[in-house]
Every structure is written in C-alpha cells, then in structure tokens.
Coordinates of C-alpha atoms in Angstrom, one line a residue:
Chain A
X1 CA 19.8 -29.5 3.3
X2 CA 23.0 -29.2 5.5
X3 CA 22.7 -30.5 9.1
X4 CA 23.6 -27.8 11.8
X5 CA 26.6 -28.7 14.1
X6 CA 25.6 -28.8 17.7
X7 CA 27.7 -25.8 18.5
X8 CA 25.9 -23.9 16.2
X9 CA 22.5 -25.0 17.4
X10 CA 23.8 -23.7 20.9
X11 CA 24.8 -20.6 19.4
X12 CA 21.2 -20.0 18.0
X13 CA 19.5 -21.0 21.3
X14 CA 21.7 -18.5 23.2
X15 CA 21.1 -15.6 20.7
X16 CA 17.3 -16.6 20.8
X17 CA 17.3 -16.0 24.6
X18 CA 19.1 -12.7 23.7
X19 CA 16.2 -11.9 21.2
X20 CA 13.6 -12.5 24.2
X21 CA 15.3 -10.2 26.4
X22 CA 15.3 -7.7 23.5
X23 CA 11.6 -8.3 23.2
X24 CA 11.3 -7.6 26.9
X25 CA 13.0 -4.2 26.6
X26 CA 10.8 -3.0 23.6
X27 CA 7.7 -4.0 25.7
X28 CA 8.9 -2.0 28.6
X29 CA 9.9 1.0 26.2
X30 CA 6.3 1.2 25.0
X31 CA 4.9 0.6 28.7
X32 CA 6.9 3.3 30.1
X33 CA 6.2 5.7 27.5
X34 CA 2.5 5.3 27.8
X35 CA 2.5 5.5 31.6
X36 CA 4.5 8.8 31.4
X37 CA 1.9 10.2 29.2
X38 CA -0.9 8.9 31.4
X39 CA 0.7 10.3 34.7
X40 CA 1.5 13.5 32.9
X41 CA -2.0 14.3 31.6
X42 CA -4.1 12.6 34.3
X43 CA -2.0 13.5 37.6
X44 CA 0.3 16.1 36.2
X45 CA 3.1 14.1 37.4
X46 CA 5.3 12.8 34.7
X47 CA 7.6 9.8 35.5
X48 CA 11.0 11.1 36.4
X49 CA 13.6 9.0 34.3
X50 CA 11.3 7.9 31.9
X51 CA 13.3 9.1 29.2
X52 CA 16.5 7.6 30.5
X53 CA 14.6 4.3 31.1
X54 CA 13.5 4.5 27.5
X55 CA 17.0 5.0 26.1
X56 CA 18.5 2.2 28.3
X57 CA 15.9 -0.2 26.8
X58 CA 16.4 0.8 23.3
X59 CA 20.1 0.0 23.6
X60 CA 19.2 -3.4 25.2
X61 CA 16.7 -3.8 22.5
X62 CA 18.5 -3.2 19.5
X63 CA 22.0 -4.5 20.7
X64 CA 20.8 -7.8 21.9
X65 CA 18.7 -8.3 18.9
X66 CA 21.7 -7.8 16.6
X67 CA 23.3 -11.3 17.1
X68 CA 20.3 -12.9 15.7
X69 CA 19.7 -10.5 13.0
X70 CA 23.4 -11.3 11.7
X71 CA 23.1 -15.0 12.2
X72 CA 19.9 -15.3 10.4
X73 CA 21.4 -13.2 7.4
X74 CA 18.7 -10.4 7.9
X75 CA 20.9 -7.5 6.9
X76 CA 19.9 -5.7 3.9
X77 CA 22.0 -7.1 0.8
X78 CA 21.8 -6.0 -2.9
X79 CA 21.2 -9.2 -4.5
X80 CA 21.2 -8.1 -8.2
X81 CA 23.9 -10.2 -9.4
X82 CA 22.7 -13.3 -8.0
X83 CA 21.0 -14.6 -11.1
X84 CA 24.4 -14.2 -13.1
X85 CA 26.8 -16.2 -10.6
X86 CA 27.3 -19.9 -10.1
X87 CA 26.4 -21.5 -6.7
X88 CA 30.1 -21.7 -5.5
X89 CA 30.8 -17.9 -6.5
X90 CA 27.8 -16.9 -4.6
X91 CA 28.9 -19.2 -1.6
X92 CA 32.2 -17.4 -1.7
X93 CA 30.8 -13.8 -1.8
X94 CA 28.6 -14.6 1.2
X95 CA 31.7 -16.0 3.1
X96 CA 33.5 -12.8 2.0
X97 CA 30.6 -10.8 3.4
X98 CA 30.5 -12.5 6.6
X99 CA 34.3 -12.1 7.0
X100 CA 33.9 -8.4 6.3
X101 CA 31.2 -8.2 8.9
X102 CA 33.4 -9.8 11.5
X103 CA 36.4 -7.6 10.7
X104 CA 34.0 -4.5 11.0
X105 CA 32.5 -5.7 14.1
X106 CA 35.9 -6.4 15.6
X107 CA 36.9 -2.9 15.0
X108 CA 33.6 -1.6 16.3
X109 CA 34.1 -3.7 19.4
X110 CA 37.6 -2.1 19.7
X111 CA 36.8 1.5 19.2
X112 CA 33.8 1.4 21.7
X113 CA 36.1 0.2 24.6
X114 CA 37.7 3.7 25.1
X115 CA 34.6 5.8 25.2
X116 CA 33.1 3.1 27.6
X117 CA 36.2 3.3 29.9
X118 CA 36.0 6.8 29.9
X119 CA 32.3 6.7 30.8
X120 CA 33.4 4.6 33.8
X121 CA 36.4 6.8 34.6
X122 CA 34.5 9.9 34.7
X123 CA 31.5 8.3 36.3
X124 CA 28.9 9.8 33.7
X125 CA 25.3 9.2 34.7
X126 CA 22.2 9.7 32.9
X127 CA 20.7 13.0 33.6
X128 CA 17.2 12.3 35.2
X129 CA 18.0 9.5 37.5
X130 CA 21.7 9.2 37.8
X131 CA 21.8 5.6 36.2
X132 CA 25.6 5.0 35.6
X133 CA 26.2 5.4 31.8
X134 CA 29.0 2.6 31.9
X135 CA 26.4 0.0 32.4
X136 CA 24.7 1.0 29.2
X137 CA 28.0 1.1 27.5
X138 CA 28.8 -2.4 28.8
X139 CA 25.2 -3.8 27.3
X140 CA 26.4 -2.0 23.8
X141 CA 29.7 -3.7 24.2
X142 CA 28.1 -7.1 25.0
X143 CA 25.7 -6.8 22.0
X144 CA 28.8 -6.0 19.6
X145 CA 30.9 -9.0 21.1
X146 CA 28.0 -11.4 20.5
X147 CA 27.3 -9.9 17.1
X148 CA 31.0 -10.6 16.4
X149 CA 30.6 -14.2 17.5
X150 CA 27.5 -14.4 15.1
X151 CA 29.5 -12.8 12.1
X152 CA 32.1 -15.6 12.9
X153 CA 29.6 -18.4 13.2
X154 CA 28.1 -17.2 9.9
X155 CA 31.5 -17.2 8.3
X156 CA 32.3 -20.7 9.4
X157 CA 28.8 -22.2 8.8
X158 CA 27.8 -20.0 5.8
X159 CA 25.7 -22.8 4.3
X160 CA 24.0 -23.6 7.5
X161 CA 23.1 -19.9 8.4
X162 CA 21.0 -17.2 6.7
X163 CA 17.6 -17.1 5.5
X164 CA 15.6 -17.4 2.2
X165 CA 14.8 -14.1 0.3
X166 CA 11.5 -13.0 1.5
X167 CA 9.6 -9.7 2.0
X168 CA 11.8 -8.9 5.1
X169 CA 14.5 -8.0 2.6
X170 CA 13.2 -4.7 2.4
X171 CA 12.5 -2.4 5.0
X172 CA 10.0 -0.3 3.4
Chain B
X1 CA 44.2 13.9 -3.8
X2 CA 41.4 16.4 -2.4
X3 CA 39.1 15.6 0.2
X4 CA 36.1 16.2 -2.1
X5 CA 37.7 13.6 -4.7
X6 CA 38.1 11.2 -1.7
X7 CA 34.4 11.7 -0.9
X8 CA 33.6 10.9 -4.6
X9 CA 35.8 7.8 -4.5
X10 CA 34.2 6.7 -1.4
X11 CA 30.9 6.8 -3.0
X12 CA 31.9 4.8 -5.9
X13 CA 33.5 2.5 -3.9
X14 CA 30.2 2.1 -1.9
X15 CA 28.4 1.0 -4.9
X16 CA 31.1 -1.5 -6.0
X17 CA 30.9 -3.0 -2.3
X18 CA 27.3 -3.1 -2.4
X19 CA 27.1 -4.9 -5.6
X20 CA 29.6 -7.6 -4.4
X21 CA 26.7 -8.5 -1.8
X22 CA 28.4 -6.8 1.4
X23 CA 25.3 -6.0 3.6
X24 CA 24.6 -2.2 3.3
X25 CA 25.3 -1.5 6.9
X26 CA 28.7 -3.0 6.7
X27 CA 29.6 -1.4 3.2
X28 CA 28.7 2.1 4.9
X29 CA 30.9 1.3 7.6
X30 CA 33.8 0.0 5.6
X31 CA 33.8 3.2 3.5
X32 CA 33.0 5.6 6.3
X33 CA 36.0 4.1 8.4
X34 CA 38.4 3.8 5.8
X35 CA 37.5 7.3 4.7
X36 CA 38.0 8.9 8.0
X37 CA 41.2 7.0 8.5
X38 CA 42.7 8.3 5.2
X39 CA 41.1 11.7 6.1
X40 CA 42.5 11.9 9.8
X41 CA 43.9 8.9 11.5
X42 CA 42.8 5.3 12.7
X43 CA 42.2 6.9 16.2
X44 CA 39.9 9.6 14.8
X45 CA 38.2 7.0 12.7
X46 CA 37.7 4.8 15.9
X47 CA 36.5 7.7 17.9
X48 CA 33.8 8.6 15.4
X49 CA 32.7 4.9 14.9
X50 CA 32.8 4.0 18.5
X51 CA 30.6 7.1 20.0
X52 CA 28.5 7.0 16.8
X53 CA 27.4 3.4 17.3
X54 CA 26.5 4.0 20.8
X55 CA 24.9 7.4 20.6
X56 CA 22.7 6.5 17.3
X57 CA 21.1 3.5 19.5
X58 CA 20.7 5.4 22.7
X59 CA 19.2 8.5 21.2
X60 CA 15.8 8.9 22.7
X61 CA 14.5 10.6 19.5
X62 CA 15.0 7.4 17.5
X63 CA 12.9 5.2 19.9
X64 CA 10.0 6.4 17.5
X65 CA 11.4 3.8 15.1
X66 CA 10.8 0.4 16.9
X67 CA 7.7 1.7 18.5
X68 CA 5.9 2.6 15.0
X69 CA 7.1 -0.7 13.5
X70 CA 5.5 -2.3 16.6
X71 CA 2.3 -0.3 15.8
X72 CA 2.4 -1.6 12.3
X73 CA 3.2 -5.4 13.0
X74 CA 0.3 -5.3 15.7
X75 CA -2.0 -3.8 13.2
X76 CA -1.0 -6.3 10.6
X77 CA -1.0 -9.4 12.9
X78 CA -4.6 -8.5 14.3
X79 CA -6.0 -8.3 10.8
X80 CA -7.3 -4.7 11.0
X81 CA -6.6 -4.5 7.2
X82 CA -9.3 -7.2 6.3
X83 CA -12.0 -5.1 8.0
X84 CA -10.9 -1.9 6.3
X85 CA -11.0 -3.8 2.9
X86 CA -14.6 -5.1 3.6
X87 CA -15.7 -1.9 4.6
X88 CA -14.4 -0.4 1.4
X89 CA -15.7 -3.1 -0.6
X90 CA -19.1 -2.6 0.4
X91 CA -19.1 1.3 0.3
X92 CA -17.7 1.2 -3.4
X93 CA -19.8 -1.7 -4.6
X94 CA -21.5 -1.2 -7.9
X95 CA -18.7 1.2 -9.0
X96 CA -16.8 -0.1 -12.1
X97 CA -13.3 -1.0 -10.8
X98 CA -14.7 -0.7 -7.4
X99 CA -12.6 -3.5 -5.9
X100 CA -9.4 -2.2 -7.2
X101 CA -10.6 1.2 -5.8
X102 CA -11.4 -0.5 -2.5
X103 CA -7.7 -2.1 -2.5
X104 CA -6.1 1.3 -2.8
X105 CA -8.2 3.1 -0.4
X106 CA -7.9 0.2 2.3
X107 CA -4.1 0.1 1.4
X108 CA -3.9 4.1 2.1
X109 CA -5.9 3.7 5.3
X110 CA -3.7 0.7 6.4
X111 CA -0.7 2.8 5.6
X112 CA -1.8 5.4 8.0
X113 CA -1.6 2.9 10.9
X114 CA 1.3 0.8 9.5
X115 CA 4.1 2.8 8.0
X116 CA 5.6 0.1 5.8
X117 CA 4.9 -0.5 2.1
X118 CA 6.2 -3.8 2.1
X119 CA 4.1 -4.9 5.1
X120 CA 1.0 -3.1 3.5
X121 CA 1.3 -4.9 0.0
X122 CA 2.1 -8.3 1.7
X123 CA -1.1 -7.9 3.8
X124 CA -3.3 -6.6 1.1
X125 CA -2.0 -9.4 -1.2
X126 CA -3.5 -12.0 1.2
X127 CA -6.7 -10.0 1.7
X128 CA -7.8 -8.3 -1.4
X129 CA -6.0 -10.2 -4.4
X130 CA -8.1 -13.5 -3.8
X131 CA -11.4 -11.5 -3.7
X132 CA -10.6 -9.6 -6.8
X133 CA -9.5 -12.7 -8.6
X134 CA -12.7 -14.5 -7.3
X135 CA -14.8 -11.5 -9.0
X136 CA -13.3 -12.1 -12.2
X137 CA -10.6 -9.2 -12.3
X138 CA -7.7 -9.4 -14.7
X139 CA -4.6 -10.7 -12.8
X140 CA -2.4 -7.9 -13.9
X141 CA -4.9 -5.3 -12.8
X142 CA -5.6 -7.1 -9.5
X143 CA -1.7 -7.3 -8.8
X144 CA -0.9 -3.9 -9.9
X145 CA -4.0 -2.2 -7.7
X146 CA -2.2 -4.0 -4.6
X147 CA 1.3 -3.1 -5.4
X148 CA 0.1 0.6 -6.1
X149 CA -2.0 0.9 -3.3
X150 CA 0.8 -0.8 -1.0
X151 CA 3.4 1.7 -1.8
X152 CA 1.4 4.3 0.1
X153 CA 2.2 2.8 3.2
X154 CA 5.4 4.9 3.3
X155 CA 4.0 8.1 2.4
X156 CA 1.1 8.3 4.5
X157 CA 2.2 9.1 8.2
X158 CA 3.4 7.3 10.1
X159 CA 6.3 6.7 7.7
X160 CA 9.4 4.9 8.8
X161 CA 11.4 6.7 5.8
X162 CA 10.4 9.9 7.3
X163 CA 11.5 9.0 10.7
X164 CA 14.8 8.1 9.4
X165 CA 15.0 11.3 7.2
X166 CA 14.1 13.4 10.1
X167 CA 17.0 12.1 12.1
X168 CA 19.7 12.4 9.3
X169 CA 18.4 15.8 7.9
X170 CA 17.7 17.2 11.4
X171 CA 14.2 18.2 10.5
X172 CA 11.2 18.1 12.9
X173 CA 9.3 15.0 12.4
X174 CA 5.7 16.3 13.2
X175 CA 6.5 18.8 10.2
X176 CA 7.5 16.0 7.9
X177 CA 4.4 13.9 8.8
X178 CA 2.3 16.9 8.4
X179 CA 3.9 17.7 5.0
X180 CA 3.3 13.9 3.8
X181 CA -0.5 13.8 4.5
X182 CA -1.8 16.1 1.5
X183 CA 0.6 14.4 -1.0
X184 CA -0.4 11.1 0.4
X185 CA -4.0 11.7 -0.1
X186 CA -3.4 13.3 -3.7
X187 CA -1.4 10.1 -4.8
X188 CA -4.2 7.8 -3.4
X189 CA -6.7 9.6 -5.6
X190 CA -4.4 9.4 -8.5
X191 CA -4.0 5.7 -8.1
X192 CA -7.9 5.6 -8.0
X193 CA -8.4 7.6 -11.0
X194 CA -6.0 5.3 -12.9
X195 CA -7.8 2.2 -11.5
X196 CA -11.2 3.8 -12.7
X197 CA -9.9 4.7 -16.1
X198 CA -8.7 1.3 -16.7
X199 CA -12.0 -0.3 -15.4
X200 CA -13.8 2.2 -17.9
X201 CA -11.7 1.4 -20.9
X202 CA -11.4 -2.3 -20.4
X203 CA -14.7 -3.5 -18.6
X204 CA -13.7 -7.2 -18.8
X205 CA -10.8 -6.6 -16.7
X206 CA -12.8 -5.3 -13.9
X207 CA -16.3 -6.8 -13.6
X208 CA -18.7 -4.8 -11.3
X209 CA -19.9 -5.9 -8.0
X210 CA -23.6 -6.0 -7.3
X211 CA -24.4 -2.5 -5.4
X212 CA -25.3 -2.8 -1.8
X213 CA -28.1 -1.1 0.0
X214 CA -27.3 2.3 1.8
X215 CA -28.2 1.0 4.8
X216 CA -25.3 -1.6 4.3
X217 CA -23.0 0.9 3.2
X218 CA -23.6 3.0 6.4
X219 CA -23.2 -0.1 8.5
X220 CA -19.9 -0.8 6.8
X221 CA -18.5 2.4 7.9
X222 CA -18.9 1.5 11.4
X223 CA -16.3 -1.6 10.9
X224 CA -13.5 0.8 10.2
X225 CA -13.9 2.3 13.8
X226 CA -10.8 0.7 15.2
X227 CA -8.7 2.3 12.3
X228 CA -10.1 5.7 12.9
X229 CA -9.3 5.4 16.8
X230 CA -5.8 4.3 16.1
X231 CA -5.1 7.1 13.5
X232 CA -6.8 10.0 15.3
X233 CA -5.2 9.0 18.7
X234 CA -1.6 8.7 17.3
X235 CA -1.1 10.9 14.3
X236 CA -3.8 13.2 15.0
X237 CA -2.1 13.5 18.4
X238 CA 0.8 14.5 16.8
X239 CA -0.9 17.1 14.6
X240 CA -2.7 18.6 17.5
X241 CA 0.6 18.7 19.6
X242 CA -1.0 16.6 22.2
X243 CA 1.9 14.0 22.1
X244 CA 5.5 14.0 20.7
X245 CA 6.0 11.5 17.9
X246 CA 7.8 8.9 20.3
X247 CA 4.6 9.2 22.6
X248 CA 2.4 8.8 19.6
X249 CA 4.2 5.7 18.4
X250 CA 4.0 4.0 21.9
X251 CA 0.2 4.9 22.4
X252 CA -0.5 3.7 18.8
X253 CA 1.4 0.5 19.5
X254 CA -0.3 -0.1 22.8
X255 CA -3.8 1.1 21.2
X256 CA -3.3 -1.5 18.5
X257 CA -2.6 -4.4 21.0
X258 CA -5.7 -3.3 23.3
X259 CA -8.1 -3.1 20.5
X260 CA -6.6 -6.3 18.8
X261 CA -7.2 -8.2 22.2
X262 CA -10.6 -6.8 22.9
X263 CA -11.7 -7.8 19.1
X264 CA -10.1 -11.3 20.2
X265 CA -8.1 -11.4 16.9
X266 CA -4.8 -10.7 18.6
X267 CA -3.5 -14.2 20.2
X268 CA -0.5 -14.5 22.3
X269 CA 1.2 -16.3 19.2
X270 CA 0.4 -13.2 17.0
X271 CA 1.6 -10.6 19.6
X272 CA 4.9 -12.4 20.0
X273 CA 5.3 -12.5 16.2
X274 CA 4.5 -8.9 16.2
X275 CA 7.1 -8.1 18.8
X276 CA 9.7 -10.6 17.0
X277 CA 9.1 -9.0 13.6
X278 CA 9.5 -5.4 15.1
X279 CA 12.8 -6.3 16.9
X280 CA 14.2 -8.0 14.0
X281 CA 13.1 -5.1 11.5
X282 CA 14.3 -2.3 13.9
X283 CA 17.9 -4.1 14.6
X284 CA 18.2 -4.2 10.7
X285 CA 17.4 -0.4 10.6
X286 CA 19.6 0.6 13.3
X287 CA 22.5 -1.1 11.9
X288 CA 21.9 0.8 8.7
X289 CA 21.4 3.9 10.7
X290 CA 24.8 3.4 12.4
X291 CA 26.8 2.7 9.2
X292 CA 25.1 5.9 7.7
X293 CA 25.8 8.2 10.4
X294 CA 29.5 7.1 10.3
X295 CA 29.6 7.6 6.5
X296 CA 27.8 10.8 6.6
X297 CA 30.2 12.1 9.2
X298 CA 32.9 11.2 6.7
X299 CA 31.1 12.7 3.5
X300 CA 30.3 16.1 5.6
X301 CA 34.3 16.5 6.2
X302 CA 35.1 15.8 2.5
X303 CA 32.7 18.6 1.6
X304 CA 31.5 16.6 -1.3
X305 CA 28.2 18.3 -1.5
X306 CA 29.9 21.7 -2.1
X307 CA 31.8 20.0 -5.0
X308 CA 28.7 18.9 -6.6
X309 CA 27.0 22.4 -6.0
X310 CA 29.9 24.2 -7.7
X311 CA 29.9 21.8 -10.5
X312 CA 26.1 22.3 -11.2
X313 CA 26.9 26.2 -11.0
X314 CA 29.7 26.0 -13.3
X315 CA 27.5 24.6 -16.0
X316 CA 24.9 27.2 -15.1
X317 CA 22.2 24.6 -14.5
X318 CA 19.0 26.1 -13.0
X319 CA 17.8 24.8 -9.6
X320 CA 15.0 22.8 -11.3
X321 CA 17.3 21.3 -13.7
X322 CA 19.4 20.2 -10.7
X323 CA 16.2 18.8 -9.2
X324 CA 15.3 16.8 -12.0
X325 CA 18.8 15.3 -12.2
X326 CA 18.7 14.3 -8.6
X327 CA 15.1 12.7 -9.1
X328 CA 16.2 11.0 -12.2
X329 CA 19.3 9.6 -10.1
X330 CA 17.0 8.5 -7.5
X331 CA 14.6 6.6 -10.1
X332 CA 17.6 4.7 -11.7
X333 CA 19.0 3.8 -8.2
X334 CA 15.6 2.8 -7.1
X335 CA 15.9 -0.1 -9.7
X336 CA 18.7 -1.8 -7.5
X337 CA 18.8 -0.3 -4.1
X338 CA 16.9 -0.9 -1.1
X339 CA 14.9 2.1 0.0
X340 CA 16.1 3.1 3.3
X341 CA 19.7 2.3 2.3
X342 CA 19.2 4.6 -0.8
X343 CA 17.9 7.2 1.5
X344 CA 20.7 7.0 4.1
X345 CA 23.3 7.2 1.4
X346 CA 22.3 9.9 -0.7
X347 CA 20.5 12.5 1.7
X348 CA 23.9 13.4 3.3
X349 CA 25.1 14.2 -0.3
X350 CA 22.1 15.7 -2.0
X351 CA 20.4 17.6 0.9
X352 CA 23.1 20.3 1.3
X353 CA 23.0 21.0 -2.4
X354 CA 19.1 21.0 -2.5
X355 CA 19.1 23.6 0.3
X356 CA 22.0 25.8 -1.3
X357 CA 19.6 26.1 -4.4
X358 CA 16.7 27.1 -2.3
X359 CA 14.5 24.1 -1.9
X360 CA 12.7 23.4 1.3
X361 CA 14.2 20.3 3.2
X362 CA 10.8 19.3 4.4
X363 CA 9.5 19.5 0.7
X364 CA 12.5 17.4 -0.4
X365 CA 11.6 14.8 1.9
X366 CA 8.4 14.1 0.6
X367 CA 10.0 13.9 -3.1
X368 CA 12.4 11.4 -1.7
X369 CA 9.7 9.2 0.0
X370 CA 8.0 9.4 -3.7
X371 CA 10.9 8.1 -5.4
X372 CA 11.3 5.6 -3.0
X373 CA 7.7 4.3 -3.6
X374 CA 8.5 4.4 -7.3
X375 CA 11.3 2.0 -6.8
X376 CA 9.1 -0.3 -4.9
X377 CA 6.8 -0.7 -8.0
X378 CA 8.8 0.1 -11.0
X379 CA 10.1 -2.6 -13.2
X380 CA 12.7 -4.4 -13.2
X381 CA 12.8 -4.8 -9.6
X382 CA 9.9 -3.3 -7.6
X383 CA 9.8 -5.2 -4.3
X384 CA 6.0 -4.9 -4.1
X385 CA 5.7 -6.8 -7.3
X386 CA 7.6 -9.5 -6.0
X387 CA 5.9 -9.9 -2.8
X388 CA 2.6 -10.3 -4.8
X389 CA 4.3 -12.8 -7.2
X390 CA 5.8 -14.7 -4.2
X391 CA 2.3 -15.0 -2.7
X392 CA 0.6 -15.6 -5.8
X393 CA 3.1 -17.7 -8.0
X394 CA 0.1 -18.0 -10.9
X395 CA 0.4 -14.6 -11.7
X396 CA 3.3 -13.9 -14.0
X397 CA 5.8 -11.2 -13.0
X398 CA 5.7 -9.9 -16.5
X399 CA 1.8 -9.5 -16.4
X400 CA 2.5 -7.5 -13.2
X401 CA 5.2 -5.3 -15.2
X402 CA 3.0 -4.4 -17.8
X403 CA -0.1 -3.9 -15.5
X404 CA 1.9 -1.5 -13.3
X405 CA 3.0 0.8 -16.0
X406 CA -0.3 3.1 -16.2
X407 CA 0.0 3.2 -12.3
X408 CA 3.4 4.6 -12.8
X409 CA 1.8 7.8 -14.1
X410 CA 0.5 8.6 -10.6
X411 CA 3.8 9.1 -8.6
X412 CA 5.4 11.0 -11.6
X413 CA 2.1 13.3 -11.8
X414 CA 2.5 13.8 -8.0
X415 CA 6.3 14.8 -8.5
X416 CA 5.3 17.3 -11.2
X417 CA 2.5 18.8 -9.3
X418 CA 4.9 19.2 -6.2
X419 CA 7.5 20.8 -8.3
X420 CA 4.9 23.1 -9.8
X421 CA 2.9 23.7 -6.4
X422 CA 5.4 23.0 -3.4
X423 CA 2.4 24.2 -1.2
X424 CA 0.6 20.7 -1.6
X425 CA 3.5 19.6 0.8
X426 CA 4.2 22.8 2.7
X427 CA 0.6 24.2 3.4
X428 CA -0.3 21.7 6.4
X429 CA 3.0 22.2 8.1
X430 CA 2.6 26.1 7.7
X431 CA -0.9 25.9 9.2
X432 CA -0.1 23.6 12.1
X433 CA 3.3 24.8 13.2

C-alpha cells in the first residue's frame, strides 16, 4: 500500500469539492426539467430559460466531475493484456496512458481557448435568457484545466491513484 | 495516400492504442486529432476538437444521459429490484425453474427503469442469486439466469446505448425506444424458454418452490406498483408523446426519489451514492462521446464507409451477407471491447454502409444493442459473468461459461428473427409515430 503524499490528498479533496458542485448541478438540472413540465401542463406557462439552464448545468456537471473521474482512474480501459504482463510493464503502460491523457487534455485546453475568446469577443448569449456564453466556456475551460492537473497528478503518482477493477469498468 | 486509406489506418491504429491500455476516450481523441491534422492542418484539428468538446457537453438533447442514469441509480439504491423479484417469485411459485424465470422477469422489469445491464446484473446477483442457491439451484444455472436477465437492461427502454446511438446516428430517440420494446420482450421470453427447458430436462438443477395460493399471487402483484408507476410515467410518457425523452428522464429520476423516500428505503446516504455514481458514470460516458464525436468527424471526411461499401459491391456481396459480416465483427469485438466504446467506434463507420444497403437505421440500432448484450454474457470476457463471479467467488467462472452457453441461443435467435422479420422492431414505431 502506497502512502499518499499531502499534495495528492489536497488535490483529491479539491476535486471532491468540484464533484459536490457537479452533483448539485445535476440536481438542479433534474429539478428544473420537472418544474418546467409542471408549469407547462398545470399553468400553461413553461419556465423561460429552462433549456438554457439545463445546458449550463450539464456543462458544470460534466466538466467539474471530470478531474475526479480521471484521478480515480475511472475512464474505460481495455485491460485484456493485463494477465500477460509483469507488474513493472503494467505500471509503465499506466504511466504512458496518464502521460497521453495529459498531452491530449493540454491540446484540448489550448484548442478551446480560441472559440471561448470568440464567444466573449462577439458577445454570444444563450437564446432564451441571454446568459453570456463565454461564462459557460469559462466553466468548461476550468474543468479541462483541472482535468489536466488530474492527469498530471495521476502521471506523477501512478501507484497512489486509480481504482481496483469493478463493475463500473463497464458502462452498459 | 488516399483519405480512405488514412481512415482505415486510423481505425487499425485505434485498436493498437486501445490494446496498450490507453483509455478509450483518449485513444479516440489521439486518432481523431492526428487524423484531422494529417488530412487538414493543426488549426483545423484544434477547431474541431475545441468546439466538439464544448458542443457535445452543452447539448440539451444529451441531458437525457445523466438523468436516465440517475433514475436507474436511484431505483437501484432504493432496492426497487428486491420487491420486483419477490413479486415474480410468488407469482411463479410451483413452476419448474420458477426462480430462474422470476430472476429473468424481474431483471427485464428492472431494466425498464434502470437502463444499464451491468447495474441490473449486479443488483440481481445480490437479490436473486442467494435465494436460488438457498433453494438448491445449480450454481451455474443460477448465475447464468442472472447474467442473461441482467443483459436485458440495455435493450428494454430506457437504454443508455440507444441514447448514445440516437446522438451519433441522428435518429429520434422516441422511435428507438419504441423499436426496442418488442424485441426486448421477445428476448426476455426466449431467455425464459431456455430456463424452462433446462429445468425440465435437468430437474435436479432447479428444485420446484412450493406453490403459493391464488390470493398470495394476487397480493404479490400489488408489490410491483412502484415499478409500474415509474415505467408508465417515464417510458409511457415518451410513447404517448406527453414528454420528450429528457423530460421523461428527469421525471423518472424525480419519481424514483419520491417513491424511494415515501417507502423509507432511500436514505440521504443512498441518495448521495446514487447522485455520485450517476455523475461519475455520466462523466466517463461524456468523455467517450467527446472522443467519438471528434473521431467520427475525421472518419466522415476520409469517406472510409464509401470504401467499405464499394469493396462489398466489388465482390458482389448480397446485403444480408454484408449484414452478417458486420454482426460477426461485432460479436468478435464484443469479446474484448467495452459496449459503448464499441458502438461509438463502429457506428460512424458501419451506419452509412448499412443505410446504403437499404437497411433501416432504427432497425440497425436494435441489432447493435443485441450484439452488445451478447458481448456482456459470452465467454471469454462477458462482463456480467465477471460481476456475478466477483460477488459470489465460490462459483467458478468455468461453471458460468458452461451454463451460459444455452442462453446464448436466445440473442442469436432474436437476431435471426429480426433479419427475417424486421417488423418485430419497426412495427411499434410505425404505429406510434
């Protein structure tokens, strides 16, 4: 059992906080959709901006959950060769996967900056209640940045992160 | 090098990268971004990646994914499945193989509010497996019944795979849900037939439960009212055109919370667990969808599906032969690929070919789900079998491999039925929409 360094424990707590916000966003998403249906059928007055709010909440919910998902090693991996490899080779492959994730997330972060800046520059707003789109982009960038930190942490502390294989390895 | 060949190379590279344990979503992004860079430029690849990653996650239509997952998680955490199983057990008491049939029936019913095969199998393993073993059932038959029943979770609506298929194939979700209902029921019946035949031929494998009185059976029916309410309101609401799938998912999740709280089965801790599990699963799913969106964008530009189609035409293959080849590829891939990853990688390549051959994309969605189901129960991998074995380590995996074999006849039989009678899937959508 590897003892977790204090900085990794801090990062985990920080990502847990983001996860709680993400859970809150999902709850709001559900409540807003139910309330919209209720208002539409009972009072014939659907909530203006309900669709926009659901989209915003979904962005918050997915992007803020991503760092915890990556740090806990939850993304789906094809582990067919595990039984044929030594522990050291397996550890090297895990490290390589974390490095690849960090590089790709770095590229994603860089590629999202321009469209986010454009949304700010041209004053894009959500169609129903005029919420500035650049703020939603900022949330997405924040999430990708934290995911990059998460991938780097998983790369540096490969042995101390990740989870044991279980039923969550399959999504269906 | 032509664009199509580049596409083919990208698909092959994708498999190599996947085998090297790179997470599926990162592998899809690597191939998609590298492919777009070679085909166009780094700026073009960045533009596709940046906007694709944002647009996918802020797409209202996809809000159905976390909400249906939440509905399933709440139903799981509030132990709705336990009541379903007990009701089915009492109703089917006295029937040889009754407990195995009850397991399959309760799994199918639970799948109607859950949407995940793995969650259904994991839940039913905890509930029905100990009961079957206590009743003297053969371990293999008990485990295989749970595995087969569990696989119904992704075919009977709501199905997360169908939601994802709907997004990438641009097919209306209500039609897909309608198309899945009859094949889902047929598959459940086929599994039941297999269990009954095994029980009849080897009575020692499935001792008969003492029959309950008619009154007890009728009384047991009322225990499934919560499931009936959830299914009728959410999925029935979609079929009736009262709600959009997103609204049905939100109402289903909310309804499951209210029902769980009213029955005092859903504590704050369980509610938190349900939300957390939903968020984690949704996060994983969305990463794969982002990767697949960018990879699919590249594949479309390479016109790889056109190359495959012209190849099939050059060797004068009949459409049904191409279809059989595609099914065979899916069955083989199901041995080692995770279901949703497999769908996201292959549908952008195969769907244009299928449509060019005159097959209906709604019908094809059901075939895809059935082959993914097969992947969950057929050796050598079969995720459902591993889940059962992980929770009941005293049952050997080899026992499960042998016991599941007769149950594999059911999905293969259903595929054959769907090839011969496509109306099994297409009838309900044609009536409703």
